[in-house]
Coordinates of C-alpha atoms in Angstrom, one line a residue:
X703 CA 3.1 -38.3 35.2
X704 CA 5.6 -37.5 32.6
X705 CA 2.7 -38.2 29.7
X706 CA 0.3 -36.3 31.2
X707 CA 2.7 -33.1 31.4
X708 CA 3.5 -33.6 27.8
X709 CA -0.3 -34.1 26.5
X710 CA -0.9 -30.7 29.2
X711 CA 2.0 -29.0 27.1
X712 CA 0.2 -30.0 23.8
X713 CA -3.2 -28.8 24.9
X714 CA -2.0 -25.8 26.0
X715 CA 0.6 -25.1 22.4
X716 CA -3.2 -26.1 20.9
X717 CA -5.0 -23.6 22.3
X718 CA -2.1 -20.6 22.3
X719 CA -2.3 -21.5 18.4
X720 CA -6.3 -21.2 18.1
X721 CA -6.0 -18.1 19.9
X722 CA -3.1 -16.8 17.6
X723 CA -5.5 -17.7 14.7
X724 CA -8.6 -16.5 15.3
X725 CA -7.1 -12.7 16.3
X726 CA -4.9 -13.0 13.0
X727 CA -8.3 -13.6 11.3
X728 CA -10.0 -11.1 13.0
X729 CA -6.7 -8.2 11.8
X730 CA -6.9 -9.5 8.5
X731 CA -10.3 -8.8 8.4
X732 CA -10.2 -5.0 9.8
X733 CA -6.9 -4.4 7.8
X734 CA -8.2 -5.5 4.4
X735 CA -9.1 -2.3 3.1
X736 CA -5.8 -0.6 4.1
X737 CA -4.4 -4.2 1.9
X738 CA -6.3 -3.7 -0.6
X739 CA -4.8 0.3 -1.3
X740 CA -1.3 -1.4 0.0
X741 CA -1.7 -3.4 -3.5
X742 CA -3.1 -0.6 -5.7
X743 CA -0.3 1.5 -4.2
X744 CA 2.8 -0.9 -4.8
X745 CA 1.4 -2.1 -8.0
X746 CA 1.4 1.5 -9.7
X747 CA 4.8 2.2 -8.0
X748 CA 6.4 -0.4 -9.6
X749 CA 5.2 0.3 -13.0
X750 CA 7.0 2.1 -15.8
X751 CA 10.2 -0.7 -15.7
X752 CA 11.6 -2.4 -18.5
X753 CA 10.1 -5.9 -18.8
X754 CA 13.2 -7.1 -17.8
X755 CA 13.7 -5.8 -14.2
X756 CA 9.9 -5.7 -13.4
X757 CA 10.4 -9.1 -11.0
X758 CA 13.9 -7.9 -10.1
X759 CA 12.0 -4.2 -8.7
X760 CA 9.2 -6.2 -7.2
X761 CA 11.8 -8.6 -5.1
X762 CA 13.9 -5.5 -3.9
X763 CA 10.9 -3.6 -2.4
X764 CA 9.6 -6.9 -0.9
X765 CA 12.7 -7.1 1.0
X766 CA 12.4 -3.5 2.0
X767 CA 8.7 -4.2 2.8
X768 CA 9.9 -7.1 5.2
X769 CA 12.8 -4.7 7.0
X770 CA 10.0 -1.9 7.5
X771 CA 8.0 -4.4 9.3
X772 CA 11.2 -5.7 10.8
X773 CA 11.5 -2.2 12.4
X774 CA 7.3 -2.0 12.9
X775 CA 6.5 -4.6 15.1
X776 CA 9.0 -3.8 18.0
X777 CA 8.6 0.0 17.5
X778 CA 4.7 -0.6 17.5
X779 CA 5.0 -2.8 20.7
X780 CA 6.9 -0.4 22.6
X781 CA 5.3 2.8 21.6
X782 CA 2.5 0.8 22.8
X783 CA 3.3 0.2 25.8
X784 CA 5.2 3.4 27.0
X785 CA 4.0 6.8 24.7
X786 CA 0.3 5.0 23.4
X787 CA -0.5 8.5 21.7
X788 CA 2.8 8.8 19.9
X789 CA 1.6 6.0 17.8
X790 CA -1.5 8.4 16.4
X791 CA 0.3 11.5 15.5
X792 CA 2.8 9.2 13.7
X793 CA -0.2 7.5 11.5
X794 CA -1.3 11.5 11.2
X795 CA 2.1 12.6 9.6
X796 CA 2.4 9.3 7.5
X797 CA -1.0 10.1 6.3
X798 CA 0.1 13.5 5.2
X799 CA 2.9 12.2 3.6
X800 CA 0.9 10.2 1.7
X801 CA -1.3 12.7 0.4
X802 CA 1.1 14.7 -0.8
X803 CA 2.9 12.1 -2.7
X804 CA -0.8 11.5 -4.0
X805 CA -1.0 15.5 -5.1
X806 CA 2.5 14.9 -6.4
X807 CA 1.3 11.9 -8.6
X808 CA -1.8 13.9 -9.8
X809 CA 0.4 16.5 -10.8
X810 CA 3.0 14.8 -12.6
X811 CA 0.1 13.3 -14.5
X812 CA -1.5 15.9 -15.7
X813 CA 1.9 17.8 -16.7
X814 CA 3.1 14.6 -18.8
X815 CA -0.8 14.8 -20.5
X816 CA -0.2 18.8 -21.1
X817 CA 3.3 17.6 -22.6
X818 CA 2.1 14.9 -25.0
X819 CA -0.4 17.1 -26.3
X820 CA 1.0 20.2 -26.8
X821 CA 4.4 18.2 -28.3
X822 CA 6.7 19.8 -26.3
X823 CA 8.6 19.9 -23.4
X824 CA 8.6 16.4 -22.2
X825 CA 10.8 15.3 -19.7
X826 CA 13.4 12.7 -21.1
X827 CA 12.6 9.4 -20.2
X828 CA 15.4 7.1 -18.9
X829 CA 18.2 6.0 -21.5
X830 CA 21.3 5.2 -20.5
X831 CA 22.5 1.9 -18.0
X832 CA 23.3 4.3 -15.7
X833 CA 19.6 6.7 -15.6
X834 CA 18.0 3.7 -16.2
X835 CA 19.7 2.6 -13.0
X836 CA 19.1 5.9 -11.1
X837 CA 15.6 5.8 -11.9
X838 CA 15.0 2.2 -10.8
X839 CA 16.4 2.9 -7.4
X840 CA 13.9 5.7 -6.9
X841 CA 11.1 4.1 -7.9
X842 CA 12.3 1.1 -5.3
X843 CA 13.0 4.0 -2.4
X844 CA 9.8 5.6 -3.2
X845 CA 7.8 2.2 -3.0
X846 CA 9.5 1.7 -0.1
X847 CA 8.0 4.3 1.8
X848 CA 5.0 4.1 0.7
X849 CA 4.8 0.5 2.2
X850 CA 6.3 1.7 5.5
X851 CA 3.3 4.0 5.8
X852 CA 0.9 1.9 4.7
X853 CA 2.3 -1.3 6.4
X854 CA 2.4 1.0 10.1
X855 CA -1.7 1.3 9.4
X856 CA -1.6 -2.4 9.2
X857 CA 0.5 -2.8 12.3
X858 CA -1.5 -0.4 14.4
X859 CA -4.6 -1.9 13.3
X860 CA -3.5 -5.2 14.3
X861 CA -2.2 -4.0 17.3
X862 CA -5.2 -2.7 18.4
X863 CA -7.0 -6.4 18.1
X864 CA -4.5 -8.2 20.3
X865 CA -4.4 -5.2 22.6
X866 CA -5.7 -7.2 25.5
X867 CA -4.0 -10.3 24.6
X868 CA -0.5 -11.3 26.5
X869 CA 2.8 -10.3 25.2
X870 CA 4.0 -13.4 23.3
X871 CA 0.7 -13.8 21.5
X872 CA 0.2 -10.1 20.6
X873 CA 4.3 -10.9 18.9
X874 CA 3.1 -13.6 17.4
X875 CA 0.2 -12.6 15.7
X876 CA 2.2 -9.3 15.0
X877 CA 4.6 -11.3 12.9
X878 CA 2.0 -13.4 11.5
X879 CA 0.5 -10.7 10.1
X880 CA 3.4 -9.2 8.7
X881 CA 4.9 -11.8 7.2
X882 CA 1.2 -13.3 5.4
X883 CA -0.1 -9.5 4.2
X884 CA 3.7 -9.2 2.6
X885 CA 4.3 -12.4 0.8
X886 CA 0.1 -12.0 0.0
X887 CA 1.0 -8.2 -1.2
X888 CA 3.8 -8.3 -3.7
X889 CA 3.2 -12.0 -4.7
X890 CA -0.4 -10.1 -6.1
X891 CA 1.8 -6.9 -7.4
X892 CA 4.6 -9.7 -8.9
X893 CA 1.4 -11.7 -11.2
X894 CA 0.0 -8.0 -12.0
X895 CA 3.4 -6.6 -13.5
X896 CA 3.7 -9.8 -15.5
X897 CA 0.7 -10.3 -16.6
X898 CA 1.3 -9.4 -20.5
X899 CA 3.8 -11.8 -20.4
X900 CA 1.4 -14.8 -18.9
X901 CA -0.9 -13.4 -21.8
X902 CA 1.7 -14.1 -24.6
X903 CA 2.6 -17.1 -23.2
X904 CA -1.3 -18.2 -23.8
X905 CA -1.6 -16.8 -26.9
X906 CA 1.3 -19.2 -28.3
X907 CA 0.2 -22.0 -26.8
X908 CA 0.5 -25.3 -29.3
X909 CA -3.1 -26.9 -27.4
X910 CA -5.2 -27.8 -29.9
X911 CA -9.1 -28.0 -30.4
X912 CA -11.9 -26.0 -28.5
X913 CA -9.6 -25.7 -25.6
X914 CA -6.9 -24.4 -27.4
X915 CA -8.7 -21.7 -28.9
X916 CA -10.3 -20.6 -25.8
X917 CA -6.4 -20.6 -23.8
X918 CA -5.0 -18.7 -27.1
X919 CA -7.8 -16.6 -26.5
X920 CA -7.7 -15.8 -23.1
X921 CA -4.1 -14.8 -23.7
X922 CA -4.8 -12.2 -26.1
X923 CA -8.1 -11.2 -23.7
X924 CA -4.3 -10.5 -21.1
X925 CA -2.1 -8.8 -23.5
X926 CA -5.0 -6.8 -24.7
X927 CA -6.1 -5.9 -21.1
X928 CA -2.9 -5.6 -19.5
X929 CA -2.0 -1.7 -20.2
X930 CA -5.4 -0.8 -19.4
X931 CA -4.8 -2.2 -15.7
X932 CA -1.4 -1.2 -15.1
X933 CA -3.1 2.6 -16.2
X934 CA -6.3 1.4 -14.5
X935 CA -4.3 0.7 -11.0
X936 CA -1.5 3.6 -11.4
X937 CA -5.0 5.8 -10.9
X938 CA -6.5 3.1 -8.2
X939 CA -2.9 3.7 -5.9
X940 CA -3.2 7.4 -6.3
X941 CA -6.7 7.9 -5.3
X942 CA -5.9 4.8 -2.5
X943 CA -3.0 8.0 -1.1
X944 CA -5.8 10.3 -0.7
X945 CA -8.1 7.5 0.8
X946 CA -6.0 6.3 3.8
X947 CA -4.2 9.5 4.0
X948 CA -7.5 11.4 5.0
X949 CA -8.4 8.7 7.0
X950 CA -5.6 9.0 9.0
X951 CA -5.6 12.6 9.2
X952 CA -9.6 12.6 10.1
X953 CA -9.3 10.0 12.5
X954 CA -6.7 11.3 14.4
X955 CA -8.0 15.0 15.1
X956 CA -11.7 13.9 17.3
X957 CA -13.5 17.5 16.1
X958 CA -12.9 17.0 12.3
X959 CA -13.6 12.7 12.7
X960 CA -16.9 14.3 14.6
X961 CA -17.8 16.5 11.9
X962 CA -17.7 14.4 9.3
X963 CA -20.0 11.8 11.4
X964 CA -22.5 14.5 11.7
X965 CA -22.3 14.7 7.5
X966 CA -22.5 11.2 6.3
X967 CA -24.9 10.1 9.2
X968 CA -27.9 11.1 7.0
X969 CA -26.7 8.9 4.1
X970 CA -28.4 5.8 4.7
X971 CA -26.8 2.7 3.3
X972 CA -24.3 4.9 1.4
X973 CA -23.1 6.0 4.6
X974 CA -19.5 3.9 4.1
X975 CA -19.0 5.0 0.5
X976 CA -19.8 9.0 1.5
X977 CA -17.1 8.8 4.5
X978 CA -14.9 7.2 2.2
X979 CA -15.3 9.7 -0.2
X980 CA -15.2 12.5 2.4
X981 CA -12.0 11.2 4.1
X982 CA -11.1 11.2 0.2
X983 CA -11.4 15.2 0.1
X984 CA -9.6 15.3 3.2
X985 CA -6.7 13.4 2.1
X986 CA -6.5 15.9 -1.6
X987 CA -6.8 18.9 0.3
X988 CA -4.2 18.2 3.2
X989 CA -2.3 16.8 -0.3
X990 CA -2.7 20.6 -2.5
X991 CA -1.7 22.1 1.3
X992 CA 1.4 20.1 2.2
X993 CA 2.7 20.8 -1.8
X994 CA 2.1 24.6 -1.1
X995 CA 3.7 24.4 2.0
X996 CA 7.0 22.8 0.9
X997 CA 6.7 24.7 -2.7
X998 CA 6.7 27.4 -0.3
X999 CA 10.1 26.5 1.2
X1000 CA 11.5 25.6 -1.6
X1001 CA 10.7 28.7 -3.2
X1002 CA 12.5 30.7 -0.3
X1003 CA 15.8 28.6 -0.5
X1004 CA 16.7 28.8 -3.5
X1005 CA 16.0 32.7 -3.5
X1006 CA 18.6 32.5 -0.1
X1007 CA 21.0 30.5 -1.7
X1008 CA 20.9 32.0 -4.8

């Protein structure tokens, strides 16, 4: 009798453990588009360091990626479960945030290009222990947040999968999720930021023969390519703030979302890459708005306080 209640148990641990993968398979899947910004997004945030403190930068803002889904998946679960609409207009302001910070970034881009060319007035760059240290604690707070907003899309959107599941299972897939899409994330940015110095390490390499030439090779193909995709992505994880920021924006007011069906229905198979790039001009103009709006503010309080 005993036996049987203990093979019952296993069958039962067996299929609660199917179940758990196949809806973690099934989030992964609907997320990975949302990931796949989440690593553009991180990876350019966490450029500019010294070689030095590019791992050290990485580990902080996985830690801080882990307490924001620490905070996530209960706060997800109950606004779930007792205010259900609170969770949109949340996703709506996060995705506003976002494209501003991606105005911001298109901004600050061109003005540094305007600098270097005119030869003047360029903001100083980071020199002392102590800016150096202010600087890479901005850059970590302001990663941080980006991965809180991105990483509630990929809550909500997992949420949504194991909606009709039972409690335990939606947690468990919940922290599944979390937990693989983090340690997958910033294990990608971590190889990214290093990958000049995987490239050198080629290069120098003491093989010998045809496969030595090819490894030395391959490691100055890395070196060689690296800047171009840390620039490459730094552009990649600005557009990706425009991207999900207008999609959250879109999706969350029904007229605008309907609207913009009505466009891209007539696009044939491009019909995904023309709501993408509509939800695109969504996200830049909410982006130039928001910056006018608090450029506006800013404006008046320092004409009241001064």
């Amino acid at each position: 009798m005993a036996g049987s209640s203990f093979f019952a148990l296993l069958d039962d641990i067996a299929a609660l453990l199917d179940d758990i993968s196949l809806m973690t398979k099934v989030a992964a899947k609907k997320s990975a588009s949302v990931l796949s910004d989440d690593l553009a997004v991180n990876a350019e945030q966490v450029t500019g360091m010294k070689a030095d403190r590019e791992l050290p930068v990485v580990w902080a803002v996985f830690k801080g990626s882990l307490k924001n889904k620490a905070i996530l998946v209960p706060c997800a679960l109950i606004l779930s479960a007792v205010l259900p609409a609170a969770v949109k207009w949340l996703l709506m302001a996060g995705g506003l945030y976002l494209c501003y910070e991606g105005f911001e970034a298109i901004k600050d881009k061109f003005s540094r290009s305007e600098h270097g060319a005119k030869g003047q007035g360029k903001k100083a760059l980071p020199k002392t222990p102590e800016e150096l240290a202010a600087y890479e604690k901005r850059k970590v707070k302001g990663a941080i947040k980006t991965d809180f907003i991105l990483s509630a899309e990929i809550i909500v959107i997992t949420l949504n999968v194991v909606a009709e599941a039972p409690l335990y299972q939606q947690i468990l897939t919940l922290v599944l999720i979390a937990l693989v899409m983090t340690i997958g994330v910033y294990g990608l940015v971590a190889g990214i930021v290093r990958l000049d110095d995987a490239g050198f390490a080629l290069a120098k390499s003491k093989a010998q023969g045809m496969w030595g030439r090819a490894v030395r090779k391959l490691g100055e193909v890395l070196v060689s390519a690296a800047p171009f995709l840390m620039k490459a992505l730094s552009w990649i994880g600005t557009v990706a703030m425009f991207l999900v920021g207008g999609t959250f924006i879109a999706e969350g007011i029904a007229p605008l979302e309907h609207v913009i069906e009505g466009w891209v229905a007539h696009s044939g198979s491009w019909e995904a890459v023309a709501k993408l790039v509509v939800f695109g001009v969504v996200g830049a103009v909410a982006g130039g708005l928001t910056a006018l709006v608090v450029g506006g503010f800013s404006w008046v309080r320092a004409r009241a306080t001064g």
